[in-house]
Short mmCIF file of C-alpha atoms in Angstrom, two decimals:
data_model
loop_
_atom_site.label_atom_id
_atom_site.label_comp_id
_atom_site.label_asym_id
_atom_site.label_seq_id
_atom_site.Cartn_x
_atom_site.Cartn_y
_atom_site.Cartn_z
CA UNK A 204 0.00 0.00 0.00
CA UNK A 205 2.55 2.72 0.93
CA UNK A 206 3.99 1.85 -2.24
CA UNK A 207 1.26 2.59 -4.38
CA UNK A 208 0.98 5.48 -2.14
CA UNK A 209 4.35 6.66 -2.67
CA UNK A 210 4.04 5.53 -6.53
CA UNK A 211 0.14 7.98 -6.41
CA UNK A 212 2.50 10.67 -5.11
CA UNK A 213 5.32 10.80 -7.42
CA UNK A 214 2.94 10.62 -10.75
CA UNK A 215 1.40 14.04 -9.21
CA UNK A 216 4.07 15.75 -8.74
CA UNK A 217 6.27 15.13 -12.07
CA UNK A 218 6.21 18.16 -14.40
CA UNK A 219 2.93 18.75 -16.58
CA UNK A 220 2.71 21.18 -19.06
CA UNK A 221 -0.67 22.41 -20.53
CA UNK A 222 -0.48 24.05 -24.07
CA UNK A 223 -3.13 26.10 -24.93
CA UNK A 224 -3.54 28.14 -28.15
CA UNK A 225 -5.42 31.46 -28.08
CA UNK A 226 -7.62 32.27 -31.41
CA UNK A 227 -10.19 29.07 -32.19
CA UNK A 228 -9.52 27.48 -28.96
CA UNK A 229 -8.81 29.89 -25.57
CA UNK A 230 -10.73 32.62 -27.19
CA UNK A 231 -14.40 32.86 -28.43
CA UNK A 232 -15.08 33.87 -31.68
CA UNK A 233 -15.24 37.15 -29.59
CA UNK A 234 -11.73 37.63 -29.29
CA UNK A 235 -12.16 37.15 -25.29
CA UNK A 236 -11.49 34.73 -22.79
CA UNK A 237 -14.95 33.08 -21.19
CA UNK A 238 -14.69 32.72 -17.38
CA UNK A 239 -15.20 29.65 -17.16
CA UNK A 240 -12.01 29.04 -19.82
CA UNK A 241 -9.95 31.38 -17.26
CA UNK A 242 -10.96 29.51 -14.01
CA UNK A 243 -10.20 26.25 -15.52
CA UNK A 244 -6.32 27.40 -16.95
CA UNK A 245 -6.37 28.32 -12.97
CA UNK A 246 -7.50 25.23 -11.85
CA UNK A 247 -4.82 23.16 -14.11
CA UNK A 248 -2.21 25.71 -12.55
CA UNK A 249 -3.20 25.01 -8.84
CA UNK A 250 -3.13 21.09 -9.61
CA UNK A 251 0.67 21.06 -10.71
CA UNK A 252 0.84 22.29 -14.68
CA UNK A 253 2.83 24.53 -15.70
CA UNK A 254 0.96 26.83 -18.67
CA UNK A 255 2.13 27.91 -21.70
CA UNK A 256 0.11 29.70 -24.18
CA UNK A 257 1.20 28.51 -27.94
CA UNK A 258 0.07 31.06 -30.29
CA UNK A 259 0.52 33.42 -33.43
CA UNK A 260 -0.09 36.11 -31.79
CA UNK A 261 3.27 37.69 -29.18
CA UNK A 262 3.39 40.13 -26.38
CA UNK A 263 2.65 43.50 -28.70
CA UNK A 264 -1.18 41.73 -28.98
CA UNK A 265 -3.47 41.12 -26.89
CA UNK A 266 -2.58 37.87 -25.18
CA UNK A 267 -3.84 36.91 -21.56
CA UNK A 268 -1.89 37.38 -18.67
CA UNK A 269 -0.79 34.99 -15.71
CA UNK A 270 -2.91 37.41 -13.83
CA UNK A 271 -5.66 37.35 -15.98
CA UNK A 272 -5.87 33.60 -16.04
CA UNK A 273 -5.56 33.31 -12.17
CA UNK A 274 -1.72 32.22 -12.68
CA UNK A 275 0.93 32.32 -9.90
CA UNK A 276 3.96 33.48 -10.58
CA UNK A 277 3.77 33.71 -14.35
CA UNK A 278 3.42 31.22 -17.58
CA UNK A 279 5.07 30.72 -20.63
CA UNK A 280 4.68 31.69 -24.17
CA UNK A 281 4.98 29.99 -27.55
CA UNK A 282 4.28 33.08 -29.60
CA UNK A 283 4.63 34.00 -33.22
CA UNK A 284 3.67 30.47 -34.51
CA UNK A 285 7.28 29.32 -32.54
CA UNK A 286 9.31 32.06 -33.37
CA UNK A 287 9.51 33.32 -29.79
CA UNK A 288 9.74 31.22 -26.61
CA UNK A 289 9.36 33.52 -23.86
CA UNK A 290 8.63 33.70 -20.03
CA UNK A 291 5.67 36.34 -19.48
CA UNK A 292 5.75 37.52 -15.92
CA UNK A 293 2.30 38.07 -14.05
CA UNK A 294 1.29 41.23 -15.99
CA UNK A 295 2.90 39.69 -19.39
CA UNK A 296 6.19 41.45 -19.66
CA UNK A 297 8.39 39.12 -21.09
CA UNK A 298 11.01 38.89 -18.44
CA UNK A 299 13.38 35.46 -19.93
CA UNK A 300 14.21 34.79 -22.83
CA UNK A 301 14.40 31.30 -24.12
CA UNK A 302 14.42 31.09 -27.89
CA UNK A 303 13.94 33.70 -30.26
CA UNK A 304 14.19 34.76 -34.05
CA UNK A 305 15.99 37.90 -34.48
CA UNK A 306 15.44 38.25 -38.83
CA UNK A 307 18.14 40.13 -40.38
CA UNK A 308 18.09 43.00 -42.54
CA UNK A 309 17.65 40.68 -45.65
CA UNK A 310 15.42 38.47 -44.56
CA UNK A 311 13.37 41.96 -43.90
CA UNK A 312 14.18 43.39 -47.23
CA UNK A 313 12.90 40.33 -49.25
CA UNK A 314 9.73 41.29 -47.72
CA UNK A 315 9.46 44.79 -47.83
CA UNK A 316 10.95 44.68 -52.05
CA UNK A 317 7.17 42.83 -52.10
CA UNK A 318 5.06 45.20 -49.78
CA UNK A 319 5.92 48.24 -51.46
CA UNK A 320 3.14 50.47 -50.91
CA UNK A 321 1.74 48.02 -47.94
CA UNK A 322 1.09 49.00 -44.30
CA UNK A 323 3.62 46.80 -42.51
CA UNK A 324 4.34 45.80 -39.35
CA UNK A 325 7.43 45.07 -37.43
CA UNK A 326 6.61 42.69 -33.79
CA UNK A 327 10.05 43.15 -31.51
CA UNK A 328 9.12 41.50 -28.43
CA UNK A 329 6.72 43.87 -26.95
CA UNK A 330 6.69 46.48 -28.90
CA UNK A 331 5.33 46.74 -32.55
CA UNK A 332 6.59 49.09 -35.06
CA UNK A 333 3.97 49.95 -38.57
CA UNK A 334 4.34 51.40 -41.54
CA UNK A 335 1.40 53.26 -42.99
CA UNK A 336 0.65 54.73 -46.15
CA UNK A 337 -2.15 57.46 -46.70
CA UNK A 338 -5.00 55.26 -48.73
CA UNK A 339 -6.27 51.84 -47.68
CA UNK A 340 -3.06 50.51 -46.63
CA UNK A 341 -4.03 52.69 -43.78
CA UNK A 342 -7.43 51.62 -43.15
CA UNK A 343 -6.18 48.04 -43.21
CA UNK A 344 -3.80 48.82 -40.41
CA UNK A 345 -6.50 50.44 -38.08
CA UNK A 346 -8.32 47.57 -38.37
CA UNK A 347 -5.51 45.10 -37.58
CA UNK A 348 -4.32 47.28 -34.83
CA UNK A 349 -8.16 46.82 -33.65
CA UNK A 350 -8.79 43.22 -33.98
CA UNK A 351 -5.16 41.76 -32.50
CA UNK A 352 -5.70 44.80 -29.67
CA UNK A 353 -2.10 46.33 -30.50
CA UNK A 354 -0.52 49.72 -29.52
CA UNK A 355 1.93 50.18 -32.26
CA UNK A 356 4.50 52.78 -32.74
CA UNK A 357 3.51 54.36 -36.42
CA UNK A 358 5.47 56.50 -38.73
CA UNK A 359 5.64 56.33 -42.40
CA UNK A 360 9.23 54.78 -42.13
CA UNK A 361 10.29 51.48 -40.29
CA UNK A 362 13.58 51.27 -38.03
CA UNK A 363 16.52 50.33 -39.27
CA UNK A 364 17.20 46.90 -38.81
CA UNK A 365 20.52 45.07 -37.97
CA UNK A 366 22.27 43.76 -35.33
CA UNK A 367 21.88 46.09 -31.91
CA UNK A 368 19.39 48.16 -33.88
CA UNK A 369 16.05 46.72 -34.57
CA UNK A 370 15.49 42.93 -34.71
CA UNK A 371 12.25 41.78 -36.11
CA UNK A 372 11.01 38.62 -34.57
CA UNK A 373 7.81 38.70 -36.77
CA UNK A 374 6.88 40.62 -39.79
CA UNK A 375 3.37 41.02 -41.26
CA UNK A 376 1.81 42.50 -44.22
CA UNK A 377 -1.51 43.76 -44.50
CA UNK A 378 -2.91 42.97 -48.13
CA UNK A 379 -6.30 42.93 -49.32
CA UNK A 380 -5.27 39.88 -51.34
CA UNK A 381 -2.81 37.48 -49.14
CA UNK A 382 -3.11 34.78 -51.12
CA UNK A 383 -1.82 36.34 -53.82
CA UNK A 384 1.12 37.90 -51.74
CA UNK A 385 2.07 34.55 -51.06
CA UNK A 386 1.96 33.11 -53.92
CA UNK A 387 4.34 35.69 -55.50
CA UNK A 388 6.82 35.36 -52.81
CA UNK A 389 6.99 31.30 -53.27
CA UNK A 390 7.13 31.60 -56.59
CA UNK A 391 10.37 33.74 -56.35
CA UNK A 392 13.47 31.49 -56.98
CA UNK A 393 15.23 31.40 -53.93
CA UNK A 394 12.67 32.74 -51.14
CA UNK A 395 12.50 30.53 -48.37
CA UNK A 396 16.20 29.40 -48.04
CA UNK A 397 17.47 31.74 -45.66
CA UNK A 398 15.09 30.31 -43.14
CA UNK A 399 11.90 32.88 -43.38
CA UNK A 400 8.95 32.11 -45.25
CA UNK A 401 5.51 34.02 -45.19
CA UNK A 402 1.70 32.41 -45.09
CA UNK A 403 -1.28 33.94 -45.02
CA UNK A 404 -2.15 34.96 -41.16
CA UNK A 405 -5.52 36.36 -42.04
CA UNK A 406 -8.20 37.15 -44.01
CA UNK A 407 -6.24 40.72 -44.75
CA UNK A 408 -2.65 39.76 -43.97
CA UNK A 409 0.57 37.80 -44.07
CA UNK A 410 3.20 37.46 -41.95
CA UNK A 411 6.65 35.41 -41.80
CA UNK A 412 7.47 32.15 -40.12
CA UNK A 413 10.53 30.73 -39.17
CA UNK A 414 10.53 28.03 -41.50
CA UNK A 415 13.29 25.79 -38.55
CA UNK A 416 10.81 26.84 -35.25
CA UNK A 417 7.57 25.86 -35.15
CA UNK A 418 4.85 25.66 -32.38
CA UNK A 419 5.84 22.09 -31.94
CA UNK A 420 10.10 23.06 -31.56
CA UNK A 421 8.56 25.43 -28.69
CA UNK A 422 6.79 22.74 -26.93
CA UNK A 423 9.67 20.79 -27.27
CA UNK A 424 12.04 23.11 -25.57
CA UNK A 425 9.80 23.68 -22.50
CA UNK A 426 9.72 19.95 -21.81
CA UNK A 427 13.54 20.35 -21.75
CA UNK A 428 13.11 23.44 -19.53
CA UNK A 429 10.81 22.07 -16.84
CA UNK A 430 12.12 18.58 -17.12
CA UNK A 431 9.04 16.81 -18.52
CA UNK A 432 8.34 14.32 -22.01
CA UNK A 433 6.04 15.51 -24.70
CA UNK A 434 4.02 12.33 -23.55
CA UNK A 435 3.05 14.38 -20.31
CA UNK A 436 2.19 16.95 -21.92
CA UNK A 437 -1.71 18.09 -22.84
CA UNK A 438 -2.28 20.31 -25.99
CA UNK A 439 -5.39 21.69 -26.94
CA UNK A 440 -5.08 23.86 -30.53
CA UNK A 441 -7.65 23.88 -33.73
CA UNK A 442 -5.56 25.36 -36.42
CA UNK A 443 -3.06 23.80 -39.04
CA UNK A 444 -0.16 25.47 -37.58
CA UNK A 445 -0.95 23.15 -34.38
CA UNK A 446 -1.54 20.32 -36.22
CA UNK A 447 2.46 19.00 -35.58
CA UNK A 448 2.08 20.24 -31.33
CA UNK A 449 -1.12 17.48 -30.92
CA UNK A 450 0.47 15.30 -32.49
CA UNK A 451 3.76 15.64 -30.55
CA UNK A 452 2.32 15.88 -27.15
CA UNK A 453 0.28 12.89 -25.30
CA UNK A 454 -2.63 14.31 -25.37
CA UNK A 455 -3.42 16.90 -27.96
CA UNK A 456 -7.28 17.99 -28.26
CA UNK A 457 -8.67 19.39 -31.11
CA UNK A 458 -11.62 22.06 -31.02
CA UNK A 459 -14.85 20.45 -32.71
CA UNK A 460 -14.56 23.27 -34.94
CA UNK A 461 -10.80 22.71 -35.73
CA UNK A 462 -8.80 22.40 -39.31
CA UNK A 463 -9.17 19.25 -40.70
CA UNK A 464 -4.86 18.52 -40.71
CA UNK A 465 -5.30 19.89 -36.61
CA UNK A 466 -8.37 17.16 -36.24
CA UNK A 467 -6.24 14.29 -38.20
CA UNK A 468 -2.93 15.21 -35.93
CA UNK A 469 -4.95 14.71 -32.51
CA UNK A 470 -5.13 11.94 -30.44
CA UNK A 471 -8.88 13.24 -30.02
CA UNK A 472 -11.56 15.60 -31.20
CA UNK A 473 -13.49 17.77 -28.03
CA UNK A 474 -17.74 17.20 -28.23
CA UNK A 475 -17.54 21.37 -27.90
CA UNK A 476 -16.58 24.28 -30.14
CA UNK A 477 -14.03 27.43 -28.50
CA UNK A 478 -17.68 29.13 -28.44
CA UNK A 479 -19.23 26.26 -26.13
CA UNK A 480 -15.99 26.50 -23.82
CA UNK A 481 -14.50 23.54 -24.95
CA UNK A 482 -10.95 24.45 -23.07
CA UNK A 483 -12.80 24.47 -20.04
CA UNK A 484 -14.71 21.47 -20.18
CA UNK A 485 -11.76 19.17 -21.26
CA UNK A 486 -9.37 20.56 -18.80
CA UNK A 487 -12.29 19.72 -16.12
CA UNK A 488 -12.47 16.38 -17.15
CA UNK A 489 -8.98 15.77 -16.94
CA UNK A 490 -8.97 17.02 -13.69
CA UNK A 491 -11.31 15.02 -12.64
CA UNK A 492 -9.46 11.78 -13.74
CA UNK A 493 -6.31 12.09 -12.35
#
């Protein structure tokens, strides 16, 4: 008995992590977090996991805080689609730094050369740098800058960029027609191989990816960090850019609502939709049975 006791013990107190993405799955179709999603990332917390929120968005958008979410101490962040891995602190500062894509001034360029007469947008850690241009570049930024709940830094020129100048970690475009932007930039000999590539982010944008650091490398490296498998970890995403993340971890949830490549990568599919709190009522469950 005091061996299964002993054995109860040690299971409970091993490192967890809880991945959670944010738009589709933590957030409502709203843009907010439901209560009853916060007090559950709370509960999880209290029980022993350690959270990390694995997302597109980084700390110059709106992303819930520790604080927010009824988190001690602070939680961890997988942001820009894995080209970040950051420690937030309660108020979500980022405060360590444990991976992060710094692009270089030609990685940049290759961009800009293709969003000439584009609103752009530079993400460096916290703060966000835009370009805007007086037509409906402009109106396209206002209502990113709305929707992502953003506080750029605007002018109608972008910081130089190189080393101990400006750093982008993330780059978007806003485009009436991303699909198109895309399209010209694979189909330009030679894009992708220093590493960046772009994808469409949105229904008006595009933004670059670290083509070598994914959501899944993040996840990765935060099991290294806290000393925990990808098998004890629990990921609950419903886009295509977490489709590699459920698969990696041990349990990875898809929304109902989810991508089909994030529903085929999951070891299951939740009953509920991010509108019917579907974080919430899987992360009770779970609770419940361990």
């Amino acid at each position: 008995m005091a061996d299964c006791e002993a054995a109860s013990s040690t299971e409970e107190h091993s490192p967890r992590l809880l991945c959670v993405d944010l738009d589709g799955t933590l957030y409502g179709s709203d843009h907010q977090v439901s209560k009853r999603n916060a007090n559950a990332i709370a509960a999880a917390a209290a029980k022993g996991y350690t959270i990390a929120l694995c997302t597109g968005r980084g700390p110059t958008m709106y992303c819930p805080t520790a604080k927010e979410l009824g988190v001690p101490g602070g939680l961890f962040l997988v942001g820009y689609n894995g080209a970040v891995v950051f420690w937030l602190d309660e108020d979500g500062h980022p405060t360590r730094v444990l991976f992060e894509t710094k692009m270089s001034e030609g990685q940049v360029n290759k961009i800009l050369k293709l969003a000439d007469g584009l609103a752009v947008e530079f993400d460096v850690r916290d703060v966000q740098y835009a370009r805007r241009f007086p037509d409906s570049s402009e109106d396209l930024l206002a209502k990113h800058v709305r929707l992502v709940r953003s506080s750029p830094v605007i002018a109608s020129e972008l910081p130089e960029v190189g080393p101990g100048k400006c750093e982008p970690n993330k780059l978007s475009v806003l485009t009436s027609n991303p699909d198109a932007f895309v399209a010209t930039a694979n189909g330009t000999p030679g894009f992708s191989d220093d590493g960046i590539g772009v994808v469409v982010g949105g229904p008006f944008w595009v933004e670059t990816v670290n083509l070598k650091a994914d959501k899944a490398s993040g996840v990765r490296l935060l099991c290294e960090e806290i000393g925990c498998t990808p098998s004890s970890c629990v990921y609950l995403g419903d886009g295509a850019n977490d489709a590699t993340s459920l698969e990696l971890c041990g349990l990875g949830i898809a929304m109902s609502q989810a991508k089909p490549e994030a529903k085929a990568a999951a070891t299951r599919v939740s009953r509920w939709t991010n509108d019917e709190d579907a974080v919430a009522r899987e992360i009770e469950f779970l609770l419940s049975d361990s």
